[in-house]
């Protein structure tokens, strides 16, 4: 019979407990969520590089679709691990629940699971959980860990942290940016790195195929609730015109950025009768509550969930009933 993991809810003031775990152990694996974004990749690699600097043995267990982040040299070290390999400590980053993990079986191969996140909906699935919803990104938390370990920043760690923070703050324009975010960024800018070219790669460069996807999305953009809700829906038939690896990142912004829109939805049919939903808020409306109603999660301003339904119209109706603007 499997024993239940003991869960310890850690507060910000107890970050030193994670530092003690790091100091007392030698072997680590670092993982994140499915389809990792800049925060997941950047924070994972920054932590790994810092641990290596103090003599720790580090493995990464991340999805291999990291072409967008190849400007970070450490991505070359993120090679697949042995599926039977056991680890002393597993760091599970930027993942609010088990279902979104890249590989949930990894939990059973770690003596201790350390869950580090900034999603308010985090389910505290680790043996040790450190969740700070006030952090703009997991990168901010990793910066504090690196600082607590007295590991000196270098160009590569700074690049990873910058990738993490700028990705989850929309290049420092989202409401999750704080004075601390800018203070950390100032430390990262001490290194001679062309951050302008990095932000272009992360936010501006897109493939020609992506422009066609955007054109399709814009053709489906409609306004609901007296113009306060922007909605983009894409059927499986429409999505099948594009590469299966096509990034959807940024598509929802075209609905969110319409004048007068308070909440934006992107609904896409990923499989027959299965719909992945992204939600964004421009106001105090908490989209994470809508996502949670459908077993999803996220932040107040950005969340997601997956719904089953007979068709897009049915899913639209279910979602709109939960959004009172």
mmCIF file of C-alpha atoms in Angstrom:
data_model
loop_
_atom_site.group_PDB
_atom_site.id
_atom_site.type_symbol
_atom_site.label_atom_id
_atom_site.label_comp_id
_atom_site.label_asym_id
_atom_site.label_seq_id
_atom_site.Cartn_x
_atom_site.Cartn_y
_atom_site.Cartn_z
ATOM 1 C CA UNK A 1 0.000 0.000 0.000
ATOM 2 C CA UNK A 2 1.328 3.429 -0.949
ATOM 3 C CA UNK A 3 1.843 5.842 1.893
ATOM 4 C CA UNK A 4 0.448 9.334 1.628
ATOM 5 C CA UNK A 5 3.037 12.059 1.277
ATOM 6 C CA UNK A 6 3.154 14.446 4.216
ATOM 7 C CA UNK A 7 2.388 17.952 2.974
ATOM 8 C CA UNK A 8 4.004 20.980 4.562
ATOM 9 C CA UNK A 9 2.557 24.374 3.672
ATOM 10 C CA UNK A 10 5.537 26.703 3.611
ATOM 11 C CA UNK A 11 5.301 30.463 3.872
ATOM 12 C CA UNK A 12 7.655 33.018 2.359
ATOM 13 C CA UNK A 13 9.466 33.474 5.657
ATOM 14 C CA UNK A 14 10.478 29.775 5.594
ATOM 15 C CA UNK A 15 12.463 29.833 2.369
ATOM 16 C CA UNK A 16 15.460 28.811 4.450
ATOM 17 C CA UNK A 17 13.932 25.323 4.751
ATOM 18 C CA UNK A 18 14.401 24.837 1.009
ATOM 19 C CA UNK A 19 17.939 26.176 1.338
ATOM 20 C CA UNK A 20 18.644 23.546 4.002
ATOM 21 C CA UNK A 21 17.309 20.793 1.755
ATOM 22 C CA UNK A 22 19.680 21.942 -0.983
ATOM 23 C CA UNK A 23 22.662 22.170 1.355
ATOM 24 C CA UNK A 24 22.073 18.695 2.787
ATOM 25 C CA UNK A 25 21.474 16.765 -0.441
ATOM 26 C CA UNK A 26 23.661 16.075 -3.456
ATOM 27 C CA UNK A 27 21.472 14.790 -6.286
ATOM 28 C CA UNK A 28 18.590 16.720 -7.860
ATOM 29 C CA UNK A 29 16.192 16.525 -10.778
ATOM 30 C CA UNK A 30 14.349 19.610 -12.010
ATOM 31 C CA UNK A 31 11.092 19.431 -13.938
ATOM 32 C CA UNK A 32 8.145 21.646 -14.885
ATOM 33 C CA UNK A 33 4.792 21.575 -16.638
ATOM 34 C CA UNK A 34 3.776 20.295 -20.054
ATOM 35 C CA UNK A 35 4.499 22.606 -23.001
ATOM 36 C CA UNK A 36 6.946 24.656 -20.897
ATOM 37 C CA UNK A 37 6.963 28.415 -21.356
ATOM 38 C CA UNK A 38 9.723 30.915 -20.683
ATOM 39 C CA UNK A 39 9.104 30.970 -16.941
ATOM 40 C CA UNK A 40 9.269 27.180 -16.655
ATOM 41 C CA UNK A 41 12.379 26.835 -18.839
ATOM 42 C CA UNK A 42 14.181 29.882 -17.477
ATOM 43 C CA UNK A 43 13.579 29.135 -13.805
ATOM 44 C CA UNK A 44 14.464 25.438 -14.178
ATOM 45 C CA UNK A 45 17.749 26.148 -15.927
ATOM 46 C CA UNK A 46 18.656 29.008 -13.567
ATOM 47 C CA UNK A 47 18.162 26.729 -10.567
ATOM 48 C CA UNK A 48 20.135 23.944 -12.223
ATOM 49 C CA UNK A 49 23.064 26.208 -13.050
ATOM 50 C CA UNK A 50 23.147 27.572 -9.495
ATOM 51 C CA UNK A 51 23.118 24.078 -7.979
ATOM 52 C CA UNK A 52 25.969 23.025 -10.250
ATOM 53 C CA UNK A 53 28.022 26.005 -9.075
ATOM 54 C CA UNK A 54 27.933 24.644 -5.517
ATOM 55 C CA UNK A 55 28.916 21.151 -6.586
ATOM 56 C CA UNK A 56 25.519 19.470 -6.824
ATOM 57 C CA UNK A 57 24.609 16.817 -9.387
ATOM 58 C CA UNK A 58 21.718 18.070 -11.510
ATOM 59 C CA UNK A 59 19.420 16.440 -14.052
ATOM 60 C CA UNK A 60 16.661 18.117 -16.037
ATOM 61 C CA UNK A 61 13.409 16.425 -16.988
ATOM 62 C CA UNK A 62 11.759 18.806 -19.433
ATOM 63 C CA UNK A 63 9.892 18.497 -22.700
ATOM 64 C CA UNK A 64 12.292 18.690 -25.604
ATOM 65 C CA UNK A 65 10.315 21.353 -27.521
ATOM 66 C CA UNK A 66 12.677 24.164 -26.517
ATOM 67 C CA UNK A 67 13.688 25.565 -29.914
ATOM 68 C CA UNK A 68 12.466 29.023 -28.946
ATOM 69 C CA UNK A 69 14.948 29.048 -26.053
ATOM 70 C CA UNK A 70 18.085 27.744 -27.771
ATOM 71 C CA UNK A 71 19.789 31.081 -27.106
ATOM 72 C CA UNK A 72 20.311 29.639 -23.608
ATOM 73 C CA UNK A 73 23.299 27.273 -23.753
ATOM 74 C CA UNK A 74 22.062 25.191 -20.824
ATOM 75 C CA UNK A 75 19.147 23.900 -22.936
ATOM 76 C CA UNK A 76 21.723 21.605 -24.567
ATOM 77 C CA UNK A 77 22.194 19.909 -21.165
ATOM 78 C CA UNK A 78 18.470 19.180 -20.785
ATOM 79 C CA UNK A 79 18.724 15.689 -22.240
ATOM 80 C CA UNK A 80 16.214 12.881 -21.530
ATOM 81 C CA UNK A 81 16.795 11.017 -18.269
ATOM 82 C CA UNK A 82 16.708 7.288 -17.646
ATOM 83 C CA UNK A 83 13.065 6.449 -16.905
ATOM 84 C CA UNK A 84 14.163 4.126 -14.103
ATOM 85 C CA UNK A 85 16.529 6.617 -12.465
ATOM 86 C CA UNK A 86 15.904 7.556 -8.835
ATOM 87 C CA UNK A 87 16.627 10.962 -7.289
ATOM 88 C CA UNK A 88 17.099 12.351 -3.798
ATOM 89 C CA UNK A 89 15.244 15.591 -4.482
ATOM 90 C CA UNK A 90 12.831 16.532 -7.240
ATOM 91 C CA UNK A 91 12.131 20.207 -7.869
ATOM 92 C CA UNK A 92 8.746 20.608 -9.548
ATOM 93 C CA UNK A 93 8.491 24.162 -10.854
ATOM 94 C CA UNK A 94 5.677 26.379 -12.126
ATOM 95 C CA UNK A 95 3.113 23.564 -12.041
ATOM 96 C CA UNK A 96 -0.090 23.989 -10.068
ATOM 97 C CA UNK A 97 -1.199 20.340 -10.025
ATOM 98 C CA UNK A 98 -0.134 16.810 -10.919
ATOM 99 C CA UNK A 99 -2.209 16.693 -14.110
ATOM 100 C CA UNK A 100 -0.120 19.446 -15.683
ATOM 101 C CA UNK A 101 3.254 17.886 -14.873
ATOM 102 C CA UNK A 102 5.481 16.893 -17.760
ATOM 103 C CA UNK A 103 5.822 13.449 -16.161
ATOM 104 C CA UNK A 104 3.886 12.759 -12.974
ATOM 105 C CA UNK A 105 5.552 9.337 -12.582
ATOM 106 C CA UNK A 106 8.742 11.213 -11.667
ATOM 107 C CA UNK A 107 7.229 11.953 -8.250
ATOM 108 C CA UNK A 108 7.498 8.277 -7.327
ATOM 109 C CA UNK A 109 11.201 8.259 -8.196
ATOM 110 C CA UNK A 110 12.118 11.113 -5.856
ATOM 111 C CA UNK A 111 12.789 10.678 -2.141
ATOM 112 C CA UNK A 112 11.361 14.149 -1.632
ATOM 113 C CA UNK A 113 9.246 16.344 -3.924
ATOM 114 C CA UNK A 114 9.722 20.108 -3.608
ATOM 115 C CA UNK A 115 6.920 22.046 -5.285
ATOM 116 C CA UNK A 116 7.828 25.673 -6.095
ATOM 117 C CA UNK A 117 5.194 27.811 -7.761
ATOM 118 C CA UNK A 118 3.413 31.167 -7.930
ATOM 119 C CA UNK A 119 -0.066 30.032 -9.016
ATOM 120 C CA UNK A 120 -2.727 30.777 -6.405
ATOM 121 C CA UNK A 121 -4.511 27.576 -7.491
ATOM 122 C CA UNK A 122 -1.548 25.337 -6.600
ATOM 123 C CA UNK A 123 -2.757 22.090 -5.022
ATOM 124 C CA UNK A 124 0.255 21.631 -2.700
ATOM 125 C CA UNK A 125 1.038 18.178 -4.054
ATOM 126 C CA UNK A 126 4.647 18.066 -2.884
ATOM 127 C CA UNK A 127 6.285 16.853 0.294
ATOM 128 C CA UNK A 128 7.429 20.449 0.636
ATOM 129 C CA UNK A 129 5.461 23.264 -0.998
ATOM 130 C CA UNK A 130 6.601 26.836 -1.519
ATOM 131 C CA UNK A 131 3.918 28.881 -3.279
ATOM 132 C CA UNK A 132 4.123 32.663 -3.506
ATOM 133 C CA UNK A 133 1.218 34.131 -5.530
ATOM 134 C CA UNK A 134 2.738 37.594 -5.137
ATOM 135 C CA UNK A 135 5.791 36.606 -7.182
ATOM 136 C CA UNK A 136 5.571 37.709 -10.802
ATOM 137 C CA UNK A 137 7.169 34.445 -11.874
ATOM 138 C CA UNK A 138 8.881 31.371 -10.514
ATOM 139 C CA UNK A 139 12.047 33.095 -11.677
ATOM 140 C CA UNK A 140 11.640 35.643 -8.872
ATOM 141 C CA UNK A 141 11.489 32.823 -6.332
ATOM 142 C CA UNK A 142 14.523 31.102 -7.839
ATOM 143 C CA UNK A 143 16.405 34.405 -7.640
ATOM 144 C CA UNK A 144 15.726 34.447 -3.880
ATOM 145 C CA UNK A 145 16.928 30.849 -3.559
ATOM 146 C CA UNK A 146 20.124 31.614 -5.468
ATOM 147 C CA UNK A 147 20.683 34.684 -3.302
ATOM 148 C CA UNK A 148 20.016 32.658 -0.140
ATOM 149 C CA UNK A 149 22.621 30.110 -1.211
ATOM 150 C CA UNK A 150 25.136 32.953 -1.736
ATOM 151 C CA UNK A 151 25.684 31.767 -5.303
ATOM 152 C CA UNK A 152 27.137 34.552 -7.399
ATOM 153 C CA UNK A 153 25.125 35.416 -10.479
ATOM 154 C CA UNK A 154 26.822 34.977 -13.832
ATOM 155 C CA UNK A 155 25.810 35.814 -17.383
ATOM 156 C CA UNK A 156 24.103 32.479 -18.082
ATOM 157 C CA UNK A 157 22.099 32.395 -14.838
ATOM 158 C CA UNK A 158 21.085 36.020 -15.393
ATOM 159 C CA UNK A 159 19.934 35.178 -18.924
ATOM 160 C CA UNK A 160 17.797 32.304 -17.607
ATOM 161 C CA UNK A 161 16.234 34.462 -14.904
ATOM 162 C CA UNK A 162 15.566 37.270 -17.377
ATOM 163 C CA UNK A 163 13.852 34.792 -19.712
ATOM 164 C CA UNK A 164 11.707 33.568 -16.838
ATOM 165 C CA UNK A 165 10.680 36.956 -15.525
ATOM 166 C CA UNK A 166 10.146 38.747 -18.826
ATOM 167 C CA UNK A 167 8.075 35.827 -20.144
ATOM 168 C CA UNK A 168 5.580 35.833 -17.279
ATOM 169 C CA UNK A 169 5.346 39.618 -17.053
ATOM 170 C CA UNK A 170 4.711 40.182 -20.757
ATOM 171 C CA UNK A 171 8.030 41.998 -21.030
ATOM 172 C CA UNK A 172 7.339 43.882 -17.772
ATOM 173 C CA UNK A 173 3.934 45.239 -18.806
ATOM 174 C CA UNK A 174 1.518 43.018 -16.837
ATOM 175 C CA UNK A 175 0.009 43.995 -13.483
ATOM 176 C CA UNK A 176 2.012 41.278 -11.696
ATOM 177 C CA UNK A 177 5.138 43.442 -12.015
ATOM 178 C CA UNK A 178 6.263 44.902 -8.685
ATOM 179 C CA UNK A 179 9.117 47.026 -7.434
ATOM 180 C CA UNK A 180 10.909 43.807 -6.530
ATOM 181 C CA UNK A 181 10.571 42.603 -10.124
ATOM 182 C CA UNK A 182 12.393 45.692 -11.364
ATOM 183 C CA UNK A 183 14.999 45.452 -8.597
ATOM 184 C CA UNK A 184 15.847 41.904 -9.677
ATOM 185 C CA UNK A 185 15.887 42.950 -13.331
ATOM 186 C CA UNK A 186 18.369 45.696 -12.485
ATOM 187 C CA UNK A 187 20.730 43.054 -11.067
ATOM 188 C CA UNK A 188 20.399 40.971 -14.229
ATOM 189 C CA UNK A 189 21.202 43.960 -16.436
ATOM 190 C CA UNK A 190 24.663 44.163 -14.850
ATOM 191 C CA UNK A 191 25.771 41.501 -17.316
ATOM 192 C CA UNK A 192 26.717 42.403 -20.851
ATOM 193 C CA UNK A 193 23.788 40.703 -22.548
ATOM 194 C CA UNK A 194 21.784 41.950 -25.519
ATOM 195 C CA UNK A 195 18.424 41.694 -23.810
ATOM 196 C CA UNK A 196 16.771 43.649 -26.628
ATOM 197 C CA UNK A 197 17.459 40.802 -29.054
ATOM 198 C CA UNK A 198 16.238 38.271 -26.480
ATOM 199 C CA UNK A 199 12.928 40.068 -25.999
ATOM 200 C CA UNK A 200 12.529 40.242 -29.771
ATOM 201 C CA UNK A 201 12.953 36.456 -29.976
ATOM 202 C CA UNK A 202 10.497 35.920 -27.136
ATOM 203 C CA UNK A 203 7.797 38.413 -28.086
ATOM 204 C CA UNK A 204 8.134 39.660 -31.656
ATOM 205 C CA UNK A 205 9.520 36.971 -33.953
ATOM 206 C CA UNK A 206 6.926 34.600 -35.409
ATOM 207 C CA UNK A 207 6.899 32.173 -38.304
ATOM 208 C CA UNK A 208 4.944 32.829 -41.476
ATOM 209 C CA UNK A 209 2.685 29.906 -40.520
ATOM 210 C CA UNK A 210 1.913 31.650 -37.228
ATOM 211 C CA UNK A 211 0.703 34.713 -39.156
ATOM 212 C CA UNK A 212 -1.789 32.457 -40.938
ATOM 213 C CA UNK A 213 -3.000 31.095 -37.606
ATOM 214 C CA UNK A 214 -3.421 34.644 -36.312
ATOM 215 C CA UNK A 215 -5.388 35.553 -39.448
ATOM 216 C CA UNK A 216 -7.704 32.606 -38.814
ATOM 217 C CA UNK A 217 -8.104 33.589 -35.157
ATOM 218 C CA UNK A 218 -8.903 37.207 -36.024
ATOM 219 C CA UNK A 219 -11.508 36.009 -38.496
ATOM 220 C CA UNK A 220 -13.251 34.253 -35.603
ATOM 221 C CA UNK A 221 -12.962 37.084 -33.073
ATOM 222 C CA UNK A 222 -16.306 38.233 -31.681
ATOM 223 C CA UNK A 223 -17.371 40.471 -28.813
ATOM 224 C CA UNK A 224 -19.904 39.413 -26.191
ATOM 225 C CA UNK A 225 -21.482 40.964 -23.097
ATOM 226 C CA UNK A 226 -21.812 44.468 -24.565
ATOM 227 C CA UNK A 227 -18.245 44.448 -25.824
ATOM 228 C CA UNK A 228 -16.724 43.567 -22.457
ATOM 229 C CA UNK A 229 -15.715 40.044 -23.459
ATOM 230 C CA UNK A 230 -13.530 39.146 -26.428
ATOM 231 C CA UNK A 231 -13.879 35.598 -27.714
ATOM 232 C CA UNK A 232 -11.791 33.614 -30.199
ATOM 233 C CA UNK A 233 -12.810 30.048 -31.044
ATOM 234 C CA UNK A 234 -10.848 27.625 -33.224
ATOM 235 C CA UNK A 235 -12.226 24.241 -34.250
ATOM 236 C CA UNK A 236 -10.101 21.149 -34.698
ATOM 237 C CA UNK A 237 -10.680 21.393 -38.448
ATOM 238 C CA UNK A 238 -9.249 24.922 -38.442
ATOM 239 C CA UNK A 239 -6.295 23.964 -36.223
ATOM 240 C CA UNK A 240 -5.500 20.905 -38.351
ATOM 241 C CA UNK A 241 -4.397 23.269 -41.124
ATOM 242 C CA UNK A 242 -1.367 24.134 -39.032
ATOM 243 C CA UNK A 243 1.583 22.258 -37.551
ATOM 244 C CA UNK A 244 0.738 20.255 -34.433
ATOM 245 C CA UNK A 245 3.605 22.034 -32.653
ATOM 246 C CA UNK A 246 2.253 25.490 -33.530
ATOM 247 C CA UNK A 247 2.532 27.818 -30.533
ATOM 248 C CA UNK A 248 -0.714 29.400 -29.385
ATOM 249 C CA UNK A 249 1.089 31.843 -27.121
ATOM 250 C CA UNK A 250 -0.025 35.404 -27.772
ATOM 251 C CA UNK A 251 -3.094 34.564 -29.859
ATOM 252 C CA UNK A 252 -5.471 35.395 -27.015
ATOM 253 C CA UNK A 253 -3.915 38.855 -26.734
ATOM 254 C CA UNK A 254 -5.702 39.917 -29.916
ATOM 255 C CA UNK A 255 -9.002 39.472 -28.073
ATOM 256 C CA UNK A 256 -7.714 40.887 -24.792
ATOM 257 C CA UNK A 257 -6.340 44.064 -26.373
ATOM 258 C CA UNK A 258 -9.565 45.184 -28.070
ATOM 259 C CA UNK A 259 -10.731 48.509 -26.641
ATOM 260 C CA UNK A 260 -13.368 48.009 -23.964
ATOM 261 C CA UNK A 261 -12.660 44.304 -23.437
ATOM 262 C CA UNK A 262 -12.405 43.281 -19.782
ATOM 263 C CA UNK A 263 -12.118 39.506 -20.199
ATOM 264 C CA UNK A 264 -10.782 37.486 -23.136
ATOM 265 C CA UNK A 265 -11.338 33.823 -23.986
ATOM 266 C CA UNK A 266 -9.551 31.558 -26.431
ATOM 267 C CA UNK A 267 -11.319 28.247 -27.041
ATOM 268 C CA UNK A 268 -9.605 25.634 -29.192
ATOM 269 C CA UNK A 269 -10.721 22.132 -29.995
ATOM 270 C CA UNK A 270 -7.610 20.035 -29.430
ATOM 271 C CA UNK A 271 -9.349 16.685 -29.916
ATOM 272 C CA UNK A 272 -12.883 15.797 -30.946
ATOM 273 C CA UNK A 273 -15.211 17.170 -28.245
ATOM 274 C CA UNK A 274 -12.252 18.292 -26.107
ATOM 275 C CA UNK A 275 -11.662 22.022 -25.757
ATOM 276 C CA UNK A 276 -8.708 23.815 -24.212
ATOM 277 C CA UNK A 277 -9.607 27.236 -22.842
ATOM 278 C CA UNK A 278 -7.361 30.197 -22.032
ATOM 279 C CA UNK A 279 -8.705 33.151 -20.046
ATOM 280 C CA UNK A 280 -7.293 36.640 -19.516
ATOM 281 C CA UNK A 281 -8.514 39.591 -17.479
ATOM 282 C CA UNK A 282 -7.841 43.301 -17.914
ATOM 283 C CA UNK A 283 -9.686 44.249 -14.721
ATOM 284 C CA UNK A 284 -10.247 42.965 -11.195
ATOM 285 C CA UNK A 285 -12.379 40.123 -12.551
ATOM 286 C CA UNK A 286 -10.744 36.902 -11.341
ATOM 287 C CA UNK A 287 -10.545 34.464 -14.267
ATOM 288 C CA UNK A 288 -8.897 31.809 -12.081
ATOM 289 C CA UNK A 289 -12.281 31.296 -10.385
ATOM 290 C CA UNK A 290 -13.868 30.553 -13.749
ATOM 291 C CA UNK A 291 -11.083 28.106 -14.573
ATOM 292 C CA UNK A 292 -11.419 26.416 -11.178
ATOM 293 C CA UNK A 293 -15.123 25.848 -11.835
ATOM 294 C CA UNK A 294 -13.993 23.576 -14.670
ATOM 295 C CA UNK A 295 -11.136 21.923 -12.730
ATOM 296 C CA UNK A 296 -8.559 24.293 -14.181
ATOM 297 C CA UNK A 297 -6.442 26.934 -12.497
ATOM 298 C CA UNK A 298 -4.017 29.788 -12.848
ATOM 299 C CA UNK A 299 -3.786 33.391 -11.739
ATOM 300 C CA UNK A 300 -6.338 36.142 -11.221
ATOM 301 C CA UNK A 301 -5.368 37.704 -14.548
ATOM 302 C CA UNK A 302 -4.495 34.560 -16.534
ATOM 303 C CA UNK A 303 -5.903 31.062 -16.237
ATOM 304 C CA UNK A 304 -6.854 27.984 -18.200
ATOM 305 C CA UNK A 305 -8.949 24.832 -18.184
ATOM 306 C CA UNK A 306 -10.100 21.956 -20.366
ATOM 307 C CA UNK A 307 -13.741 21.194 -21.107
ATOM 308 C CA UNK A 308 -15.596 18.340 -22.731
ATOM 309 C CA UNK A 309 -18.529 19.274 -24.949
ATOM 310 C CA UNK A 310 -20.476 18.301 -28.022
ATOM 311 C CA UNK A 311 -19.378 21.403 -29.937
ATOM 312 C CA UNK A 312 -17.795 24.840 -29.568
ATOM 313 C CA UNK A 313 -21.152 26.605 -29.177
ATOM 314 C CA UNK A 314 -22.007 24.437 -26.166
ATOM 315 C CA UNK A 315 -18.637 25.152 -24.542
ATOM 316 C CA UNK A 316 -19.002 28.874 -25.225
ATOM 317 C CA UNK A 317 -22.396 28.871 -23.505
ATOM 318 C CA UNK A 318 -21.050 27.055 -20.424
ATOM 319 C CA UNK A 319 -18.186 29.506 -20.052
ATOM 320 C CA UNK A 320 -20.231 32.643 -20.649
ATOM 321 C CA UNK A 321 -22.684 31.577 -17.950
ATOM 322 C CA UNK A 322 -19.795 31.688 -15.437
ATOM 323 C CA UNK A 323 -18.655 35.177 -16.439
ATOM 324 C CA UNK A 324 -20.722 38.041 -15.049
ATOM 325 C CA UNK A 325 -19.506 41.377 -16.372
#
